[in-house]
PDB file of C-alpha atoms in Angstrom:
ATOM      1  CA  MET L   1       2.627  31.536  19.249  1.00 97.00           C
ATOM      2  CA  ASN L   2       4.885  28.643  18.275  1.00 98.00           C
ATOM      3  CA  ALA L   3       5.225  25.899  20.883  1.00 98.00           C
ATOM      4  CA  TYR L   4       7.965  23.330  20.289  1.00 98.00           C
ATOM      5  CA  VAL L   5       7.751  19.977  22.081  1.00 98.00           C
ATOM      6  CA  PHE L   6      10.341  17.212  22.453  1.00 98.00           C
ATOM      7  CA  PRO L   7       9.649  13.471  22.959  1.00 97.00           C
ATOM      8  CA  GLY L   8      10.939  11.158  25.670  1.00 95.00           C
ATOM      9  CA  GLN L   9      11.912   7.510  26.000  1.00 90.00           C
ATOM     10  CA  GLY L  10       9.992   5.091  23.785  1.00 86.00           C
ATOM     11  CA  ALA L  11      10.163   7.187  20.591  1.00 89.00           C
ATOM     12  CA  GLN L  12      13.362   5.521  19.321  1.00 91.00           C
ATOM     13  CA  PHE L  13      13.489   3.503  16.074  1.00 93.00           C
ATOM     14  CA  SER L  14      16.188   1.677  14.086  1.00 94.00           C
ATOM     15  CA  GLY L  15      17.912   3.992  11.606  1.00 96.00           C
ATOM     16  CA  MET L  16      17.030   7.141  13.550  1.00 97.00           C
ATOM     17  CA  GLY L  17      19.045  10.214  12.588  1.00 97.00           C
ATOM     18  CA  LEU L  18      20.698   8.680   9.512  1.00 97.00           C
ATOM     19  CA  ASP L  19      18.890  11.056   7.116  1.00 96.00           C
ATOM     20  CA  LEU L  20      20.137  14.038   9.161  1.00 97.00           C
ATOM     21  CA  TYR L  21      23.704  12.695   9.158  1.00 98.00           C
ATOM     22  CA  GLU L  22      23.712  12.118   5.399  1.00 97.00           C
ATOM     23  CA  ASN L  23      22.163  15.454   4.437  1.00 96.00           C
ATOM     24  CA  SER L  24      23.655  18.016   6.808  1.00 97.00           C
ATOM     25  CA  GLU L  25      27.209  19.021   7.679  1.00 97.00           C
ATOM     26  CA  ILE L  26      25.993  20.538  10.977  1.00 97.00           C
ATOM     27  CA  ALA L  27      24.377  17.206  11.884  1.00 98.00           C
ATOM     28  CA  LYS L  28      27.478  15.234  10.915  1.00 98.00           C
ATOM     29  CA  GLU L  29      29.687  17.439  13.098  1.00 98.00           C
ATOM     30  CA  LEU L  30      27.334  17.159  16.125  1.00 98.00           C
ATOM     31  CA  PHE L  31      26.995  13.369  15.784  1.00 98.00           C
ATOM     32  CA  HIS L  32      30.806  12.996  15.742  1.00 98.00           C
ATOM     33  CA  LYS L  33      31.058  15.284  18.768  1.00 98.00           C
ATOM     34  CA  ALA L  34      28.452  13.092  20.541  1.00 98.00           C
ATOM     35  CA  ASN L  35      30.515   9.938  19.916  1.00 98.00           C
ATOM     36  CA  ASP L  36      33.519  11.672  21.535  1.00 98.00           C
ATOM     37  CA  ILE L  37      31.534  12.906  24.553  1.00 97.00           C
ATOM     38  CA  LEU L  38      29.848   9.538  25.191  1.00 97.00           C
ATOM     39  CA  GLY L  39      32.977   7.481  24.606  1.00 96.00           C
ATOM     40  CA  PHE L  40      31.253   5.005  22.269  1.00 96.00           C
ATOM     41  CA  GLU L  41      29.856   5.105  18.739  1.00 97.00           C
ATOM     42  CA  ILE L  42      26.230   5.888  19.401  1.00 97.00           C
ATOM     43  CA  THR L  43      25.854   6.760  15.708  1.00 98.00           C
ATOM     44  CA  LYS L  44      26.528   3.129  14.756  1.00 97.00           C
ATOM     45  CA  ILE L  45      23.752   1.903  17.088  1.00 97.00           C
ATOM     46  CA  MET L  46      21.322   4.638  15.997  1.00 97.00           C
ATOM     47  CA  PHE L  47      21.876   4.118  12.274  1.00 97.00           C
ATOM     48  CA  GLU L  48      22.431   0.345  12.125  1.00 96.00           C
ATOM     49  CA  GLY L  49      21.466  -1.137  15.509  1.00 95.00           C
ATOM     50  CA  SER L  50      18.550  -3.446  16.258  1.00 93.00           C
ATOM     51  CA  ALA L  51      15.508  -2.438  18.305  1.00 89.00           C
ATOM     52  CA  ASP L  52      16.973  -4.406  21.239  1.00 88.00           C
ATOM     53  CA  GLU L  53      20.279  -2.533  21.091  1.00 91.00           C
ATOM     54  CA  LEU L  54      18.429   0.795  20.965  1.00 91.00           C
ATOM     55  CA  LYS L  55      16.326  -0.242  23.975  1.00 86.00           C
ATOM     56  CA  GLN L  56      19.279  -0.164  26.408  1.00 83.00           C
ATOM     57  CA  THR L  57      18.702   2.881  28.637  1.00 80.00           C
ATOM     58  CA  LYS L  58      22.318   4.105  28.204  1.00 85.00           C
ATOM     59  CA  VAL L  59      21.661   4.238  24.441  1.00 93.00           C
ATOM     60  CA  THR L  60      17.961   5.153  24.273  1.00 92.00           C
ATOM     61  CA  GLN L  61      18.101   8.397  26.203  1.00 95.00           C
ATOM     62  CA  PRO L  62      21.116   9.966  24.428  1.00 97.00           C
ATOM     63  CA  ALA L  63      19.803   8.702  21.053  1.00 97.00           C
ATOM     64  CA  ILE L  64      16.422  10.425  21.417  1.00 97.00           C
ATOM     65  CA  PHE L  65      18.080  13.568  22.770  1.00 98.00           C
ATOM     66  CA  LEU L  66      20.512  13.654  19.820  1.00 98.00           C
ATOM     67  CA  HIS L  67      17.804  13.122  17.212  1.00 98.00           C
ATOM     68  CA  SER L  68      15.692  15.959  18.690  1.00 98.00           C
ATOM     69  CA  VAL L  69      18.450  18.499  19.292  1.00 98.00           C
ATOM     70  CA  ILE L  70      20.317  17.908  16.029  1.00 98.00           C
ATOM     71  CA  LEU L  71      17.052  18.174  14.069  1.00 98.00           C
ATOM     72  CA  SER L  72      16.333  21.512  15.785  1.00 98.00           C
ATOM     73  CA  LYS L  73      19.841  22.767  14.840  1.00 97.00           C
ATOM     74  CA  VAL L  74      19.422  21.623  11.223  1.00 97.00           C
ATOM     75  CA  LEU L  75      16.123  23.537  10.947  1.00 96.00           C
ATOM     76  CA  GLY L  76      18.239  26.721  11.183  1.00 93.00           C
ATOM     77  CA  ASP L  77      16.389  30.046  10.934  1.00 92.00           C
ATOM     78  CA  SER L  78      12.982  28.392  10.649  1.00 93.00           C
ATOM     79  CA  PHE L  79      13.364  27.158  14.246  1.00 96.00           C
ATOM     80  CA  LYS L  80      11.839  29.995  16.275  1.00 95.00           C
ATOM     81  CA  PRO L  81      10.166  28.802  19.473  1.00 97.00           C
ATOM     82  CA  ASP L  82       8.061  31.151  21.611  1.00 98.00           C
ATOM     83  CA  MET L  83       7.782  28.424  24.268  1.00 98.00           C
ATOM     84  CA  VAL L  84       9.140  24.885  24.714  1.00 98.00           C
ATOM     85  CA  ALA L  85       8.382  21.719  26.683  1.00 98.00           C
ATOM     86  CA  GLY L  86       9.715  18.169  26.724  1.00 98.00           C
ATOM     87  CA  HIS L  87       8.183  14.925  27.933  1.00 98.00           C
ATOM     88  CA  SER L  88      10.453  13.551  30.699  1.00 97.00           C
ATOM     89  CA  LEU L  89      13.841  13.049  28.965  1.00 97.00           C
ATOM     90  CA  GLY L  90      12.599  15.528  26.304  1.00 98.00           C
ATOM     91  CA  GLU L  91      12.919  18.353  28.826  1.00 98.00           C
ATOM     92  CA  PHE L  92      16.714  18.229  28.287  1.00 98.00           C
ATOM     93  CA  SER L  93      16.207  18.687  24.530  1.00 98.00           C
ATOM     94  CA  ALA L  94      13.858  21.601  25.251  1.00 98.00           C
ATOM     95  CA  LEU L  95      16.511  23.243  27.445  1.00 98.00           C
ATOM     96  CA  VAL L  96      19.054  23.149  24.614  1.00 98.00           C
ATOM     97  CA  ALA L  97      16.415  24.468  22.208  1.00 98.00           C
ATOM     98  CA  ASN L  98      15.762  27.562  24.348  1.00 98.00           C
ATOM     99  CA  GLY L  99      19.422  28.219  25.149  1.00 98.00           C
ATOM    100  CA  THR L 100      19.431  27.193  28.842  1.00 98.00           C
ATOM    101  CA  LEU L 101      21.979  24.402  28.280  1.00 98.00           C
ATOM    102  CA  THR L 102      24.735  23.892  25.733  1.00 98.00           C
ATOM    103  CA  PHE L 103      24.576  20.804  23.508  1.00 98.00           C
ATOM    104  CA  GLU L 104      27.679  19.360  25.182  1.00 98.00           C
ATOM    105  CA  ASP L 105      26.560  19.926  28.786  1.00 98.00           C
ATOM    106  CA  ALA L 106      23.063  18.577  28.147  1.00 98.00           C
ATOM    107  CA  LEU L 107      24.377  15.432  26.447  1.00 98.00           C
ATOM    108  CA  GLN L 108      26.650  14.723  29.416  1.00 98.00           C
ATOM    109  CA  LEU L 109      23.703  15.177  31.810  1.00 98.00           C
ATOM    110  CA  VAL L 110      21.480  12.917  29.697  1.00 98.00           C
ATOM    111  CA  SER L 111      24.163  10.223  29.685  1.00 97.00           C
ATOM    112  CA  LYS L 112      24.588  10.499  33.486  1.00 97.00           C
ATOM    113  CA  ARG L 113      20.797  10.421  33.912  1.00 97.00           C
ATOM    114  CA  ALA L 114      20.522   7.243  31.836  1.00 95.00           C
ATOM    115  CA  MET L 115      23.264   5.478  33.816  1.00 95.00           C
ATOM    116  CA  ALA L 116      21.864   6.600  37.178  1.00 95.00           C
ATOM    117  CA  MET L 117      18.351   5.447  36.231  1.00 93.00           C
ATOM    118  CA  GLN L 118      19.702   2.099  35.043  1.00 91.00           C
ATOM    119  CA  LYS L 119      21.427   1.601  38.413  1.00 92.00           C
ATOM    120  CA  ALA L 120      18.265   2.536  40.322  1.00 93.00           C
ATOM    121  CA  CYS L 121      16.271   0.044  38.206  1.00 90.00           C
ATOM    122  CA  GLU L 122      18.642  -2.756  39.187  1.00 90.00           C
ATOM    123  CA  LEU L 123      18.188  -2.117  42.930  1.00 91.00           C
ATOM    124  CA  LYS L 124      14.569  -3.262  43.027  1.00 88.00           C
ATOM    125  CA  PRO L 125      12.247  -5.061  40.540  1.00 89.00           C
ATOM    126  CA  SER L 126       9.929  -2.313  39.342  1.00 95.00           C
ATOM    127  CA  THR L 127       7.879  -1.344  36.300  1.00 95.00           C
ATOM    128  CA  MET L 128       5.175   0.946  34.858  1.00 96.00           C
ATOM    129  CA  ALA L 129       1.652   0.400  33.487  1.00 97.00           C
ATOM    130  CA  ALA L 130      -0.623   2.423  31.202  1.00 97.00           C
ATOM    131  CA  VAL L 131      -4.159   3.003  32.452  1.00 98.00           C
ATOM    132  CA  LEU L 132      -6.783   4.014  29.881  1.00 98.00           C
ATOM    133  CA  GLY L 133     -10.338   5.240  30.289  1.00 97.00           C
ATOM    134  CA  LEU L 134     -10.456   6.353  33.932  1.00 97.00           C
ATOM    135  CA  GLU L 135     -10.509   9.758  35.638  1.00 97.00           C
ATOM    136  CA  ASP L 136      -7.117  10.810  37.066  1.00 97.00           C
ATOM    137  CA  GLU L 137      -8.628  11.020  40.572  1.00 97.00           C
ATOM    138  CA  VAL L 138      -9.784   7.385  40.472  1.00 97.00           C
ATOM    139  CA  VAL L 139      -6.282   6.228  39.487  1.00 98.00           C
ATOM    140  CA  GLU L 140      -4.642   8.385  42.176  1.00 98.00           C
ATOM    141  CA  GLU L 141      -7.031   7.115  44.883  1.00 98.00           C
ATOM    142  CA  THR L 142      -6.462   3.485  43.841  1.00 98.00           C
ATOM    143  CA  CYS L 143      -2.667   3.884  43.975  1.00 98.00           C
ATOM    144  CA  ALA L 144      -2.984   5.301  47.500  1.00 98.00           C
ATOM    145  CA  GLU L 145      -4.973   2.230  48.617  1.00 97.00           C
ATOM    146  CA  ILE L 146      -2.457  -0.373  47.369  1.00 97.00           C
ATOM    147  CA  ASP L 147       0.258  -1.776  49.662  1.00 97.00           C
ATOM    148  CA  GLY L 148       3.770  -1.062  48.376  1.00 96.00           C
ATOM    149  CA  VAL L 149       5.070   1.697  46.119  1.00 97.00           C
ATOM    150  CA  VAL L 150       2.751   2.642  43.240  1.00 98.00           C
ATOM    151  CA  VAL L 151       2.134   6.219  42.081  1.00 98.00           C
ATOM    152  CA  ALA L 152       0.740   8.201  39.144  1.00 98.00           C
ATOM    153  CA  ALA L 153       3.777   8.927  36.951  1.00 98.00           C
ATOM    154  CA  ASN L 154       2.745  10.332  33.544  1.00 98.00           C
ATOM    155  CA  TYR L 155      -0.381  12.427  33.004  1.00 98.00           C
ATOM    156  CA  ASN L 156      -0.275  12.051  29.211  1.00 98.00           C
ATOM    157  CA  CYS L 157      -3.743  13.227  28.166  1.00 97.00           C
ATOM    158  CA  PRO L 158      -7.270  13.002  29.594  1.00 97.00           C
ATOM    159  CA  GLY L 159      -8.073   9.321  30.156  1.00 96.00           C
ATOM    160  CA  GLN L 160      -4.448   8.174  29.756  1.00 97.00           C
ATOM    161  CA  LEU L 161      -2.310   7.936  32.865  1.00 98.00           C
ATOM    162  CA  VAL L 162       0.831   5.857  33.433  1.00 98.00           C
ATOM    163  CA  ILE L 163       1.473   4.440  36.917  1.00 98.00           C
ATOM    164  CA  SER L 164       4.887   3.478  38.271  1.00 98.00           C
ATOM    165  CA  GLY L 165       6.185   1.371  41.159  1.00 98.00           C
ATOM    166  CA  GLU L 166       7.102  -2.039  42.527  1.00 97.00           C
ATOM    167  CA  VAL L 167       6.135  -4.986  40.320  1.00 96.00           C
ATOM    168  CA  GLU L 168       3.719  -6.567  42.801  1.00 97.00           C
ATOM    169  CA  ALA L 169       2.045  -3.248  43.607  1.00 97.00           C
ATOM    170  CA  ILE L 170       1.649  -2.430  39.898  1.00 98.00           C
ATOM    171  CA  ASN L 171       0.071  -5.838  39.182  1.00 97.00           C
ATOM    172  CA  LYS L 172      -2.359  -5.408  42.081  1.00 98.00           C
ATOM    173  CA  ALA L 173      -3.214  -1.835  40.987  1.00 98.00           C
ATOM    174  CA  CYS L 174      -3.933  -3.044  37.426  1.00 98.00           C
ATOM    175  CA  GLU L 175      -6.380  -5.662  38.774  1.00 98.00           C
ATOM    176  CA  VAL L 176      -8.227  -3.127  40.925  1.00 98.00           C
ATOM    177  CA  LEU L 177      -8.299  -0.471  38.179  1.00 98.00           C
ATOM    178  CA  LYS L 178      -9.879  -2.945  35.741  1.00 97.00           C
ATOM    179  CA  GLU L 179     -12.518  -3.719  38.364  1.00 97.00           C
ATOM    180  CA  LYS L 180     -13.163   0.030  38.629  1.00 97.00           C
ATOM    181  CA  GLY L 181     -13.812   0.252  34.884  1.00 97.00           C
ATOM    182  CA  ALA L 182     -10.448   0.978  33.239  1.00 98.00           C
ATOM    183  CA  ARG L 183     -10.628   0.219  29.525  1.00 97.00           C
ATOM    184  CA  ARG L 184      -7.082  -1.093  29.799  1.00 97.00           C
ATOM    185  CA  ALA L 185      -4.470  -1.430  32.534  1.00 97.00           C
ATOM    186  CA  LEU L 186      -1.416  -2.751  30.780  1.00 95.00           C
ATOM    187  CA  VAL L 187       2.083  -3.347  32.174  1.00 95.00           C
ATOM    188  CA  LEU L 188       4.651  -1.642  29.917  1.00 92.00           C
ATOM    189  CA  PRO L 189       7.913  -3.178  28.642  1.00 81.00           C
ATOM    190  CA  VAL L 190      10.160  -0.806  30.627  1.00 84.00           C
ATOM    191  CA  GLY L 191      13.104  -1.576  32.867  1.00 80.00           C
ATOM    192  CA  GLY L 192      11.996   0.292  35.966  1.00 91.00           C
ATOM    193  CA  ALA L 193       9.687   2.624  37.865  1.00 95.00           C
ATOM    194  CA  PHE L 194      10.537   5.995  36.317  1.00 95.00           C
ATOM    195  CA  HIS L 195       9.038   9.118  37.953  1.00 97.00           C
ATOM    196  CA  SER L 196       8.429   7.341  41.258  1.00 97.00           C
ATOM    197  CA  PRO L 197      10.091   7.349  44.713  1.00 97.00           C
ATOM    198  CA  LEU L 198      12.114   4.309  43.556  1.00 97.00           C
ATOM    199  CA  MET L 199      14.203   6.714  41.419  1.00 96.00           C
ATOM    200  CA  GLU L 200      15.492   8.519  44.536  1.00 97.00           C
ATOM    201  CA  PRO L 201      19.063   7.066  44.235  1.00 95.00           C
ATOM    202  CA  ALA L 202      19.192   8.318  40.618  1.00 95.00           C
ATOM    203  CA  ARG L 203      17.819  11.723  41.620  1.00 96.00           C
ATOM    204  CA  GLU L 204      20.574  12.152  44.224  1.00 95.00           C
ATOM    205  CA  GLU L 205      23.260  11.156  41.751  1.00 94.00           C
ATOM    206  CA  LEU L 206      21.941  13.436  38.993  1.00 96.00           C
ATOM    207  CA  ALA L 207      21.398  16.351  41.390  1.00 97.00           C
ATOM    208  CA  ALA L 208      25.152  16.734  41.915  1.00 95.00           C
ATOM    209  CA  ALA L 209      25.814  16.784  38.158  1.00 97.00           C
ATOM    210  CA  ILE L 210      23.009  19.308  37.502  1.00 98.00           C
ATOM    211  CA  GLU L 211      24.207  21.581  40.323  1.00 97.00           C
ATOM    212  CA  ALA L 212      27.717  21.585  38.816  1.00 97.00           C
ATOM    213  CA  THR L 213      26.447  22.564  35.330  1.00 98.00           C
ATOM    214  CA  THR L 214      25.969  26.134  34.090  1.00 98.00           C
ATOM    215  CA  PHE L 215      22.360  27.008  33.267  1.00 98.00           C
ATOM    216  CA  SER L 216      21.898  30.230  31.252  1.00 98.00           C
ATOM    217  CA  THR L 217      18.851  32.501  31.081  1.00 98.00           C
ATOM    218  CA  PRO L 218      16.700  31.002  28.289  1.00 98.00           C
ATOM    219  CA  ASN L 219      15.499  32.919  25.241  1.00 97.00           C
ATOM    220  CA  CYS L 220      11.925  31.673  25.777  1.00 98.00           C
ATOM    221  CA  PRO L 221      10.089  29.953  28.658  1.00 98.00           C
ATOM    222  CA  VAL L 222      10.123  26.211  29.292  1.00 98.00           C
ATOM    223  CA  TYR L 223       6.981  24.575  30.700  1.00 98.00           C
ATOM    224  CA  GLN L 224       8.493  22.018  33.048  1.00 98.00           C
ATOM    225  CA  ASN L 225       7.049  18.572  33.834  1.00 98.00           C
ATOM    226  CA  VAL L 226       7.097  19.135  37.589  1.00 98.00           C
ATOM    227  CA  THR L 227       5.349  22.528  37.849  1.00 98.00           C
ATOM    228  CA  THR L 228       3.556  22.766  34.414  1.00 98.00           C
ATOM    229  CA  LYS L 229       4.245  26.526  34.502  1.00 98.00           C
ATOM    230  CA  ALA L 230       6.387  28.773  32.278  1.00 98.00           C
ATOM    231  CA  VAL L 231       9.864  29.060  33.815  1.00 98.00           C
ATOM    232  CA  THR L 232      12.746  31.358  32.800  1.00 98.00           C
ATOM    233  CA  ASP L 233      14.808  31.557  36.003  1.00 98.00           C
ATOM    234  CA  PRO L 234      17.884  29.288  35.634  1.00 98.00           C
ATOM    235  CA  SER L 235      18.000  28.333  39.335  1.00 98.00           C
ATOM    236  CA  GLU L 236      14.304  27.368  39.284  1.00 98.00           C
ATOM    237  CA  ILE L 237      14.823  25.350  36.078  1.00 98.00           C
ATOM    238  CA  LYS L 238      17.654  23.458  37.837  1.00 98.00           C
ATOM    239  CA  LYS L 239      15.524  22.721  40.898  1.00 98.00           C
ATOM    240  CA  ASN L 240      12.621  21.405  38.782  1.00 98.00           C
ATOM    241  CA  LEU L 241      14.929  19.295  36.629  1.00 98.00           C
ATOM    242  CA  ILE L 242      16.361  17.609  39.733  1.00 97.00           C
ATOM    243  CA  ALA L 243      12.862  16.960  41.124  1.00 97.00           C
ATOM    244  CA  GLN L 244      11.706  15.513  37.787  1.00 97.00           C
ATOM    245  CA  LEU L 245      13.137  12.011  38.289  1.00 96.00           C
ATOM    246  CA  THR L 246      10.921  11.170  41.265  1.00 97.00           C
ATOM    247  CA  ALA L 247       7.963  13.447  40.416  1.00 98.00           C
ATOM    248  CA  PRO L 248       5.161  12.819  37.899  1.00 98.00           C
ATOM    249  CA  VAL L 249       5.286  14.150  34.328  1.00 98.00           C
ATOM    250  CA  LYS L 250       2.304  16.518  34.185  1.00 98.00           C
ATOM    251  CA  TRP L 251       2.072  16.652  30.405  1.00 98.00           C
ATOM    252  CA  THR L 252      -1.678  17.272  30.126  1.00 98.00           C
ATOM    253  CA  GLN L 253      -1.471  20.254  32.475  1.00 98.00           C
ATOM    254  CA  SER L 254       1.666  21.655  30.773  1.00 98.00           C
ATOM    255  CA  VAL L 255       0.028  21.606  27.328  1.00 98.00           C
ATOM    256  CA  GLN L 256      -3.179  23.153  28.726  1.00 98.00           C
ATOM    257  CA  ASN L 257      -1.126  25.991  30.253  1.00 98.00           C
ATOM    258  CA  MET L 258       0.767  26.553  26.986  1.00 98.00           C
ATOM    259  CA  ILE L 259      -2.549  26.823  25.127  1.00 98.00           C
ATOM    260  CA  GLU L 260      -3.998  29.196  27.747  1.00 98.00           C
ATOM    261  CA  GLU L 261      -0.900  31.368  27.414  1.00 98.00           C
ATOM    262  CA  GLY L 262      -1.126  31.712  23.643  1.00 98.00           C
ATOM    263  CA  ALA L 263       0.203  28.579  21.892  1.00 98.00           C
ATOM    264  CA  THR L 264      -1.470  28.209  18.489  1.00 97.00           C
ATOM    265  CA  VAL L 265       0.810  25.651  16.790  1.00 98.00           C
ATOM    266  CA  PHE L 266       2.657  22.707  18.371  1.00 98.00           C
ATOM    267  CA  THR L 267       5.711  21.431  16.484  1.00 98.00           C
ATOM    268  CA  GLU L 268       7.135  18.086  17.609  1.00 98.00           C
ATOM    269  CA  VAL L 269      10.909  17.883  17.159  1.00 98.00           C
ATOM    270  CA  GLY L 270      12.428  14.408  17.318  1.00 97.00           C
ATOM    271  CA  PRO L 271      11.577  10.803  16.535  1.00 95.00           C
ATOM    272  CA  GLY L 272       7.937   9.734  16.244  1.00 92.00           C
ATOM    273  CA  LYS L 273       4.638  11.594  16.561  1.00 96.00           C
ATOM    274  CA  VAL L 274       3.527  10.577  20.055  1.00 96.00           C
ATOM    275  CA  LEU L 275       3.355  14.104  21.465  1.00 98.00           C
ATOM    276  CA  SER L 276       1.417  15.448  18.466  1.00 98.00           C
ATOM    277  CA  GLY L 277      -1.174  12.759  19.156  1.00 97.00           C
ATOM    278  CA  LEU L 278      -1.343  13.665  22.859  1.00 98.00           C
ATOM    279  CA  VAL L 279      -1.734  17.392  22.088  1.00 98.00           C
ATOM    280  CA  LYS L 280      -4.685  16.563  19.804  1.00 98.00           C
ATOM    281  CA  LYS L 281      -6.293  14.497  22.580  1.00 97.00           C
ATOM    282  CA  ILE L 282      -5.835  17.405  25.003  1.00 98.00           C
ATOM    283  CA  ASP L 283      -7.263  19.971  22.532  1.00 98.00           C
ATOM    284  CA  ARG L 284      -8.567  18.800  19.158  1.00 97.00           C
ATOM    285  CA  SER L 285      -8.521  22.331  17.719  1.00 97.00           C
ATOM    286  CA  MET L 286      -4.727  22.672  18.010  1.00 97.00           C
ATOM    287  CA  GLU L 287      -2.560  22.562  14.882  1.00 98.00           C
ATOM    288  CA  THR L 288       0.278  20.035  15.219  1.00 98.00           C
ATOM    289  CA  ILE L 289       3.340  19.616  12.983  1.00 97.00           C
ATOM    290  CA  SER L 290       6.165  17.065  12.954  1.00 96.00           C
ATOM    291  CA  ALA L 291       9.428  18.871  12.203  1.00 96.00           C
ATOM    292  CA  SER L 292      11.349  17.588   9.198  1.00 90.00           C
ATOM    293  CA  VAL L 293      14.120  18.813   6.893  1.00 82.00           C
TER     294      VAL L 293
END
């Protein structure tokens, strides 16, 4: 079975999407539509902008979404997913890919999500850190012992977990985790504590927008970050998507479930090859492909 996976924040690069724009009329039309929906020329920043310009949350999230979704549309008849999943932001791309959301509705939600997350980041100094080389349980237990907000946020692959929370709590957790034998505990260059309780104001704001959006019955299941299970019920998809902002991204468990339920090939659709690498670390025998046109 063909599993299609879609990357999240951090996969952006200068010049992203330009090849699609130059070589496909479908892509050109969708990029122009995106500029209209967003109210600014995101194409200019994607094609010509600096890394710093692309790093602004209001740009990064729509840019990665656009690259992924437009690439999937350009693939045409060869794009035939039996199951889909997306890492954090990538879940919105996955929901367009399986027909749950329209391109237009999903882009508006992604834009609102980016703005709401940016606002939540400005309320309290917060960050994330990557922890390598420890069991998940050790990281979870350590987070629970630290004063302040610090939680496991991204279960990326065995031995790679990202934690999220208040700056002081993250710094303290990194110290303790190194003492407990972490190969690395490294603060990441991100603007806030994504997938933690500190995103609650953003979750509330996005919840209203998601509730007001039509979700259709998908043409194949999505394995959502929050539950890691195959979901096809539109109301359940909505509920999980709302919970996603403050809940951890259970990527390892989602990929393991996709493999158990018949995935034989994982195709990554969007910028970069991060997810292909994670799939290989979860199960070395899996075939991975980066979609291209």
